Tab-separated table of C-alpha atoms and ligand atoms in Angstrom:
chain	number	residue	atom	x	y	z
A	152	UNK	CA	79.712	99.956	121.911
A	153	UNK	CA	83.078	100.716	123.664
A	154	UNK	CA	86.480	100.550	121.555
A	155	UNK	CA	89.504	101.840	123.173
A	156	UNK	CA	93.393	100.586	122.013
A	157	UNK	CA	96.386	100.796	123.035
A	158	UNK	CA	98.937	102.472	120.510
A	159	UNK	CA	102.698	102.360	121.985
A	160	UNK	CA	105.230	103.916	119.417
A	161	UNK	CA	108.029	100.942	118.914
A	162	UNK	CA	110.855	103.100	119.806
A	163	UNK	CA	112.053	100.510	122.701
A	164	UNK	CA	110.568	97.630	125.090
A	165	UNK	CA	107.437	98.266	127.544
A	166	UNK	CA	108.870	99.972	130.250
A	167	UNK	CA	106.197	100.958	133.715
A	168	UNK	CA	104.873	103.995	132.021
A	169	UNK	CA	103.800	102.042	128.892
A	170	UNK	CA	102.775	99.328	131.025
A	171	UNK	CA	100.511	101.492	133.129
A	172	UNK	CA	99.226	102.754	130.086
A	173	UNK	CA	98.389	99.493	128.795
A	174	UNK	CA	96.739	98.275	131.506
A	175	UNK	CA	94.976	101.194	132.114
A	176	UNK	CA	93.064	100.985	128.627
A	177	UNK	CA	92.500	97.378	128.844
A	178	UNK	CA	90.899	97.426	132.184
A	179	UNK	CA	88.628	100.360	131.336
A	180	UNK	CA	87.595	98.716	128.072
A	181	UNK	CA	87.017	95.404	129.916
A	182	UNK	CA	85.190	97.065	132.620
A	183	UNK	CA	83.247	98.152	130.299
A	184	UNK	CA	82.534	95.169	127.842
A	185	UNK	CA	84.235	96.922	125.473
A	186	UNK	CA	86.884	95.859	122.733
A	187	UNK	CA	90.083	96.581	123.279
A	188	UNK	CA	92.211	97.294	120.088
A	189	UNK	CA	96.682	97.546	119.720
A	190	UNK	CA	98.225	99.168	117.166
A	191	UNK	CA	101.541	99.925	116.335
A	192	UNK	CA	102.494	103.565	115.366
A	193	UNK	CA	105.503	102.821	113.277
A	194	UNK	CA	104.887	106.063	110.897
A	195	UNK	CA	108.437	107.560	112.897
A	196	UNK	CA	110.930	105.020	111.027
A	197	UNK	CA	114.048	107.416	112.639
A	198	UNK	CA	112.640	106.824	115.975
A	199	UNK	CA	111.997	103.031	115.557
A	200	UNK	CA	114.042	100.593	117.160
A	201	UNK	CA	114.676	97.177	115.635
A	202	UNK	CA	112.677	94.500	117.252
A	203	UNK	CA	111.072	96.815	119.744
A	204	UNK	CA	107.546	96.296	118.056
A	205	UNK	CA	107.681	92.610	118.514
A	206	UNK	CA	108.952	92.647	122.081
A	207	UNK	CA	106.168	95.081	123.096
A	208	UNK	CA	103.497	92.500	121.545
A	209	UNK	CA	105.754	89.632	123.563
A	210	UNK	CA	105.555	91.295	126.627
A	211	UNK	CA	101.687	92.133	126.186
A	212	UNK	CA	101.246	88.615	126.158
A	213	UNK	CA	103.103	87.627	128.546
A	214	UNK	CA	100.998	90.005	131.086
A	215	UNK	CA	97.908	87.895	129.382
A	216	UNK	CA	96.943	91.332	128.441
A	217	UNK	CA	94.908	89.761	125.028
A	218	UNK	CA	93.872	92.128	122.253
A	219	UNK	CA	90.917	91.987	120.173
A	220	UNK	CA	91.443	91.514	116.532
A	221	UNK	CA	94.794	91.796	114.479
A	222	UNK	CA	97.228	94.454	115.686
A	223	UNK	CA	97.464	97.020	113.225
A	224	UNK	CA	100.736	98.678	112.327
A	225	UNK	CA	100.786	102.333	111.141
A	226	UNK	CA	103.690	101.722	108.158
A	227	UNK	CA	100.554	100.314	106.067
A	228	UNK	CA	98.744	102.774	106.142
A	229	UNK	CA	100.219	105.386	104.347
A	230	UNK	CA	97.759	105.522	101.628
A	231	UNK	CA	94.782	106.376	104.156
A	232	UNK	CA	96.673	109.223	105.461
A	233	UNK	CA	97.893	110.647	102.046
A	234	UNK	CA	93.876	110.441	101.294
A	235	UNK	CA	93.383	112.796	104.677
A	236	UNK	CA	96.245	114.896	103.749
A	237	UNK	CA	94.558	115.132	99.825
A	238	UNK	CA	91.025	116.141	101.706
A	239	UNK	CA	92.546	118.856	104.306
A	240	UNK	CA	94.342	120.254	100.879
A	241	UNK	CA	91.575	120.230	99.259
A	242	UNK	CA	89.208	121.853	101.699
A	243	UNK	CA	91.834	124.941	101.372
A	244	UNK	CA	93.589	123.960	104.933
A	245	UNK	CA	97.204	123.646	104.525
A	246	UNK	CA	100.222	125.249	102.838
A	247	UNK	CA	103.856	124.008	102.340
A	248	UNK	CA	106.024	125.498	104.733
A	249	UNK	CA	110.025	126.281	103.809
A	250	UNK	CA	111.178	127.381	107.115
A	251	UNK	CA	114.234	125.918	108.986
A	252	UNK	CA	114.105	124.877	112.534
A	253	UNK	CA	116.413	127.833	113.174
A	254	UNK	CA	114.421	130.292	111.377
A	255	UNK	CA	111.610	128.960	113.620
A	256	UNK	CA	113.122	129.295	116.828
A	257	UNK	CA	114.502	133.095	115.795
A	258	UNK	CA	111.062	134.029	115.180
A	259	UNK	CA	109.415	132.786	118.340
A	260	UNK	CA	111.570	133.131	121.816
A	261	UNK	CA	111.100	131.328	124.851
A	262	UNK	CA	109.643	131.392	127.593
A	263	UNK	CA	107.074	128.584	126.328
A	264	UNK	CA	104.265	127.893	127.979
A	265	UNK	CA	103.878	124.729	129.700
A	266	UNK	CA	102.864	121.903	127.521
A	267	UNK	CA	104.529	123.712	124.241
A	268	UNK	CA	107.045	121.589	122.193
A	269	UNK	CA	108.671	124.356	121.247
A	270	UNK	CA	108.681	127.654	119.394
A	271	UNK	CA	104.998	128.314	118.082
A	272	UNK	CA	104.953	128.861	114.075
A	273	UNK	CA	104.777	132.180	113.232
A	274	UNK	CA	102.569	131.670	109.596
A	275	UNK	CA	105.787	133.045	107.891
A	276	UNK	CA	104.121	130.766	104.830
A	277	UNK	CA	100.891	131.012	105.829
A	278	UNK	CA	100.343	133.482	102.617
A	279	UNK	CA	101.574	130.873	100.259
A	280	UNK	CA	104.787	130.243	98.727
A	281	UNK	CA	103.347	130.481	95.260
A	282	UNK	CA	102.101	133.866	95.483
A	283	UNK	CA	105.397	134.648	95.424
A	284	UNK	CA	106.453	134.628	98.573
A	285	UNK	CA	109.658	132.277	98.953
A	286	UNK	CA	108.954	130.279	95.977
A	287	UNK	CA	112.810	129.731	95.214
A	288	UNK	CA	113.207	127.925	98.463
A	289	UNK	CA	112.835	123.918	99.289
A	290	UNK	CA	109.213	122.765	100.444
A	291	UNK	CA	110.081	121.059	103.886
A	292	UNK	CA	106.990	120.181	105.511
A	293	UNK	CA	103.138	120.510	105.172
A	294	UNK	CA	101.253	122.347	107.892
A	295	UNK	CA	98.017	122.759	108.946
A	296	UNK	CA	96.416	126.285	109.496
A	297	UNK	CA	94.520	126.588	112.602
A	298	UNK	CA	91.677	129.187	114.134
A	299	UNK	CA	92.226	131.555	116.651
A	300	UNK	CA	89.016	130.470	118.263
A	301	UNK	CA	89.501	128.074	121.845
A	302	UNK	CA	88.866	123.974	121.236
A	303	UNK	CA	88.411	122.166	124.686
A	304	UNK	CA	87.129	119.117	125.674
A	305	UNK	CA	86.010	117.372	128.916
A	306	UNK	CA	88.495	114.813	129.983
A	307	UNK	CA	87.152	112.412	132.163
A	308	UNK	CA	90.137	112.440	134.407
A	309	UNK	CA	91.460	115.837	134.075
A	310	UNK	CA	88.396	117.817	133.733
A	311	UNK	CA	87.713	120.556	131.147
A	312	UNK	CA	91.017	121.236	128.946
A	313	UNK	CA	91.595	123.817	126.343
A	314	UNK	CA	93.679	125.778	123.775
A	315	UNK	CA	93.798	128.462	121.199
A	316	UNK	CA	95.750	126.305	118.826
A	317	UNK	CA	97.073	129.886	117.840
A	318	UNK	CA	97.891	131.298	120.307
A	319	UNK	CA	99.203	128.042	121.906
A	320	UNK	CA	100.546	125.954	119.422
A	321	UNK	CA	100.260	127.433	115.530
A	322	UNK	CA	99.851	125.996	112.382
A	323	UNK	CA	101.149	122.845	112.711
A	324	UNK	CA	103.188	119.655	110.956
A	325	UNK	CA	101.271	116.627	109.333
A	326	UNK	CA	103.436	116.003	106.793
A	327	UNK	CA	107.240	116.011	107.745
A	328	UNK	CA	109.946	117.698	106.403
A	329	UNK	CA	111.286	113.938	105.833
A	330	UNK	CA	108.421	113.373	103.927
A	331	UNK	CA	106.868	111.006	106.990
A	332	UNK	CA	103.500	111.715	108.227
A	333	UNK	CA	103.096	113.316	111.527
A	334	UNK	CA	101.865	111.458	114.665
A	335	UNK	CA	98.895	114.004	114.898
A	336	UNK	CA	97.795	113.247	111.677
A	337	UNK	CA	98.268	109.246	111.789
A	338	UNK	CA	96.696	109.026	115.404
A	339	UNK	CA	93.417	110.530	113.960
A	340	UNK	CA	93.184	108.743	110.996
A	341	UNK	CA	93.219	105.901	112.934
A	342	UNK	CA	91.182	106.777	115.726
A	343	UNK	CA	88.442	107.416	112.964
A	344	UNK	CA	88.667	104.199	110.795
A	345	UNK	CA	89.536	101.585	113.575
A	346	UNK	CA	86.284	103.498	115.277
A	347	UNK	CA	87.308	103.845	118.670
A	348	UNK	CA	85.167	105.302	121.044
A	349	UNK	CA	87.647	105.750	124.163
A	350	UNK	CA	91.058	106.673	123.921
A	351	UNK	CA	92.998	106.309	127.664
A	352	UNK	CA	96.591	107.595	127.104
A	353	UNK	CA	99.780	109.168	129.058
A	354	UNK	CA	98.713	112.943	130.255
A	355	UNK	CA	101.973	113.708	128.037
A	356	UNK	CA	99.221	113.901	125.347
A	357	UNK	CA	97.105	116.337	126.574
A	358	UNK	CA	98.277	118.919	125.058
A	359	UNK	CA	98.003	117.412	121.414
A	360	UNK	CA	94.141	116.424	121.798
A	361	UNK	CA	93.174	119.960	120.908
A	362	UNK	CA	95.248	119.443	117.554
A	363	UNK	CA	93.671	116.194	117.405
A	364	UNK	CA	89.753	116.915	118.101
A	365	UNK	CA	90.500	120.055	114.875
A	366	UNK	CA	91.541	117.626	112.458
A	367	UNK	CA	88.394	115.705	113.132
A	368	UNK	CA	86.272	118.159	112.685
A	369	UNK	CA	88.031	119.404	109.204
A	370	UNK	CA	88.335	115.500	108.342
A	371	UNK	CA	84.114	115.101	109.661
A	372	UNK	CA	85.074	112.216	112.168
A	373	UNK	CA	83.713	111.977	115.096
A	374	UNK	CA	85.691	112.704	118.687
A	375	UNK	CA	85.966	109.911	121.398
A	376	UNK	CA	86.233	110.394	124.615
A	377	UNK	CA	89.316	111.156	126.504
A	378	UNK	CA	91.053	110.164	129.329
A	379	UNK	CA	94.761	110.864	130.439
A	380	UNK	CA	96.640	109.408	132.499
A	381	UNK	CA	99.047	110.898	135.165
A	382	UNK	CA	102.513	110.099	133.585
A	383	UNK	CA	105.196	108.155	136.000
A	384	UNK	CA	108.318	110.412	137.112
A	385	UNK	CA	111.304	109.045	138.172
A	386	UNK	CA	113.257	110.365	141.251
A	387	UNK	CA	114.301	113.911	139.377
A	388	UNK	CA	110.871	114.247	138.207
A	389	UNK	CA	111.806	113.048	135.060
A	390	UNK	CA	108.941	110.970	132.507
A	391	UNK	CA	109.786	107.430	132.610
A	392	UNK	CA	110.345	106.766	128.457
A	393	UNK	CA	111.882	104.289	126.501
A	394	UNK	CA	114.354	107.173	125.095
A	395	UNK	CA	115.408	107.966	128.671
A	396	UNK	CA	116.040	104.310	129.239
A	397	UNK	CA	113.619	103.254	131.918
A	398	UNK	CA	114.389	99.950	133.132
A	399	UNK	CA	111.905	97.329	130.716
A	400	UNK	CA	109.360	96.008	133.071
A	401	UNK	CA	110.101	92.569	134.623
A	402	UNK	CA	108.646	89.268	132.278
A	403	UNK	CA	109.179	87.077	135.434
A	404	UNK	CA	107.743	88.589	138.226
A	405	UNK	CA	104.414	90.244	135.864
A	406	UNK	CA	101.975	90.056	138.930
A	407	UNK	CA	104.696	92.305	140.647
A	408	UNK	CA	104.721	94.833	137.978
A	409	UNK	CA	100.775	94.623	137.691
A	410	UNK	CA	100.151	95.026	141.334
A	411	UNK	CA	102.551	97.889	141.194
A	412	UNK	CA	101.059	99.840	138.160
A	413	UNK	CA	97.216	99.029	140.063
A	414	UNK	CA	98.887	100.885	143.052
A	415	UNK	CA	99.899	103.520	140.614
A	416	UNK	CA	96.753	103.897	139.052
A	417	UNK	CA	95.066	103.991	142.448
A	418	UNK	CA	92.898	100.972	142.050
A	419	UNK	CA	92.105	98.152	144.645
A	420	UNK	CA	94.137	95.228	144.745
A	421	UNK	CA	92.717	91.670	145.744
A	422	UNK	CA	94.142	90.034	148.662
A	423	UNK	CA	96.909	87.944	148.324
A	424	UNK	CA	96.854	89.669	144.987
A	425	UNK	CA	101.232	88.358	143.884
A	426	UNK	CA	100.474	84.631	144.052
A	427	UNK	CA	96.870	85.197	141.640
A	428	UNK	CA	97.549	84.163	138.186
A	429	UNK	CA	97.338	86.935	135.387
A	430	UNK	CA	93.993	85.965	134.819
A	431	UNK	CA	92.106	85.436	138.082
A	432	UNK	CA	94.209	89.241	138.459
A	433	UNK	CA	92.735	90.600	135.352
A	434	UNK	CA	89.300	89.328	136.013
A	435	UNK	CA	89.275	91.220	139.824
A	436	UNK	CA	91.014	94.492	138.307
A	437	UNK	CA	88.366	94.194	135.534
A	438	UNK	CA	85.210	93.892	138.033
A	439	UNK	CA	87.001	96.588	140.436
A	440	UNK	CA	88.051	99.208	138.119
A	441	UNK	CA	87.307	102.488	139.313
A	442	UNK	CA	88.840	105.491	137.212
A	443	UNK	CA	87.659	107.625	139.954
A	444	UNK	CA	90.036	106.939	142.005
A	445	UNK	CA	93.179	107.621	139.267
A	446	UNK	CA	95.035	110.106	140.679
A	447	UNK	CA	93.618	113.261	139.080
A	448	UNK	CA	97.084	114.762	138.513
A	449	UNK	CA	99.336	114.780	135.324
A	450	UNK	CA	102.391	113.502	136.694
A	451	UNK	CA	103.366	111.462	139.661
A	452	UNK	CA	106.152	110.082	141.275
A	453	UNK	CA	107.067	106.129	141.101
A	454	UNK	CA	109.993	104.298	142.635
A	455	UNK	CA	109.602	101.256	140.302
A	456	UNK	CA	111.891	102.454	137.430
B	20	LIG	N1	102.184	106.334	120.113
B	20	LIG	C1	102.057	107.274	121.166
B	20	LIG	C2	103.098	107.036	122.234
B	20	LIG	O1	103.585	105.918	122.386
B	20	LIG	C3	100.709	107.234	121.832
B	20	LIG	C4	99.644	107.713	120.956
B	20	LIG	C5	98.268	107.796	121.571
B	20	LIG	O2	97.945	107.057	122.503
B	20	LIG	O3	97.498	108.606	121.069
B	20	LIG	O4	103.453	107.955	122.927
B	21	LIG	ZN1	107.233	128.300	106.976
């Protein structure tokens, strides 16, 4: 049985990207006879934007793009990631980390490699800050300590992918310094309980899946499949996001913006395919969908910003 979702972060309206995105994981659930499952990942309350969660679920509809059961919303769920935080604890896999951001970035100079988010961690806490190391300093965050051994996976768009989280990344955040939980942490959670089976997602996240695919094997859930998504660049080769204002998609012209994103996503359109309705659209896209012929790249350009 196929479950995939669609999980935008409510930090603004659906812009192309987050369309494509959408659209993308609907069509390759549908195609599939799959579910097809939204939820809203809310944990980032700083990042939210008031309002934005409801106009994404507006706009879904108004595409006809219908979900399958309720849409769940990450900011009730705290208690089920606390429980995954209490069992990586537990099983001996994290320590609280006292570092500043500018002790971080001291430690670690660019250059980065491509994909990094910034400075890898350099275990300053690693030890523990009970044995005595830095114990009269403020706990900021909780991390996650990782192997030095490669974890890759076999994208079915991308090909095989991997990283030494060590080498490449380091022990990582899953509980902020804020006290929020981090995305890596809530995504898998989720993934695991709402049991999907396909996750089809913005090639922005490729390089958190290896973070992702360890915590489900310390947490004993199982790893769906992947698929990501070339990402849509504006002129300057920049990623269309809600934070860098991409214009929000058009509600009045939505076969335009579908035809568009199916262009995009290098699928076949039916003739004649702006005056279909959503749903005589959907059902074509549905019984054409061919994730072969996706682009196999990570980014690519689009004029529809
Ligand atoms: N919430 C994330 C975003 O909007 C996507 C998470 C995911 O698909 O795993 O970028
Ligand atoms: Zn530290």
């Amino acid at each position: 049985m196929y479950v995939g979702r669609f999980a935008p972060s409510p930090t603004g309206p659906l812009h192309f990207g987050s369309l494509t995105t959408a659209i993308a994981s609907f069509l390759d659930a549908r195609s599939q006879g799959g579910r097809w499952r939204v939820r809203m990942e809310d944990v980032d309350k700083p990042r939210e934007q008031p309002g934005a969660a409801d106009a994404i679920l507006r706009a879904l509809d108004a595409f006809a793009l219908h979900w399958d059961g309720p849409v769940l919303y990450q900011s009730q769920r705290l208690e089920l990631y606390h429980d995954a935080v209490e069992h990586l604890r537990v099983a001996g896999r994290t320590f609280a980390c006292t570092c500043t951001r500018r002790e971080i970035a001291d430690s670690a100079a660019p250059p980065f490699l491509a994909g990094q988010e910034g400075p890898i961690y350099p275990g300053t806490c690693r030890p523990g800050i009970r044995n005595g190391i830095r114990n009269d300093l403020p706990t900021r965050a909780l991390r996650v300590h990782v192997d030095a051994e490669p974890i890759g996976f076999e994208d079915r768009l991308q090909g095989y992918f991997e990283q030494n989280l060590a080498r490449d990344v380091g022990d990582f955040v899953i509980v902020r310094a804020d006290g929020f939980i981090a995305y890596q942490l809530a995504v898998v959670a989720d993934d695991a309980a709402q049991g999907i089976t396909h996750v089809v997602r913005g090639s922005d996240l490729l390089f958190s899946t290896p973070r992702q695919i360890l915590l489900q094997r310390l947490l004993g859930y199982a790893t769906p499949r992947y698929l990501h998504l070339p990402i849509a660049v504006d002129d300057s080769g920049e990623k269309l996001s809600k934070q860098t204002f991409a214009a929000p998609i058009d509600g009045l012209q939505p076969q335009r913006a579908v035809c568009a994103a199916l262009m995009f996503l290098g699928q076949d359109l039916p003739p004649d395919a702006e005056y279909l309705s959503l749903t005589a659209l959907w059902d074509y896209a549905g019984a054409h969908w061919n994730p072969e012929r996706i682009p196999r790249t990570t980014a690519q350009h689009c004029s529809l910003g």
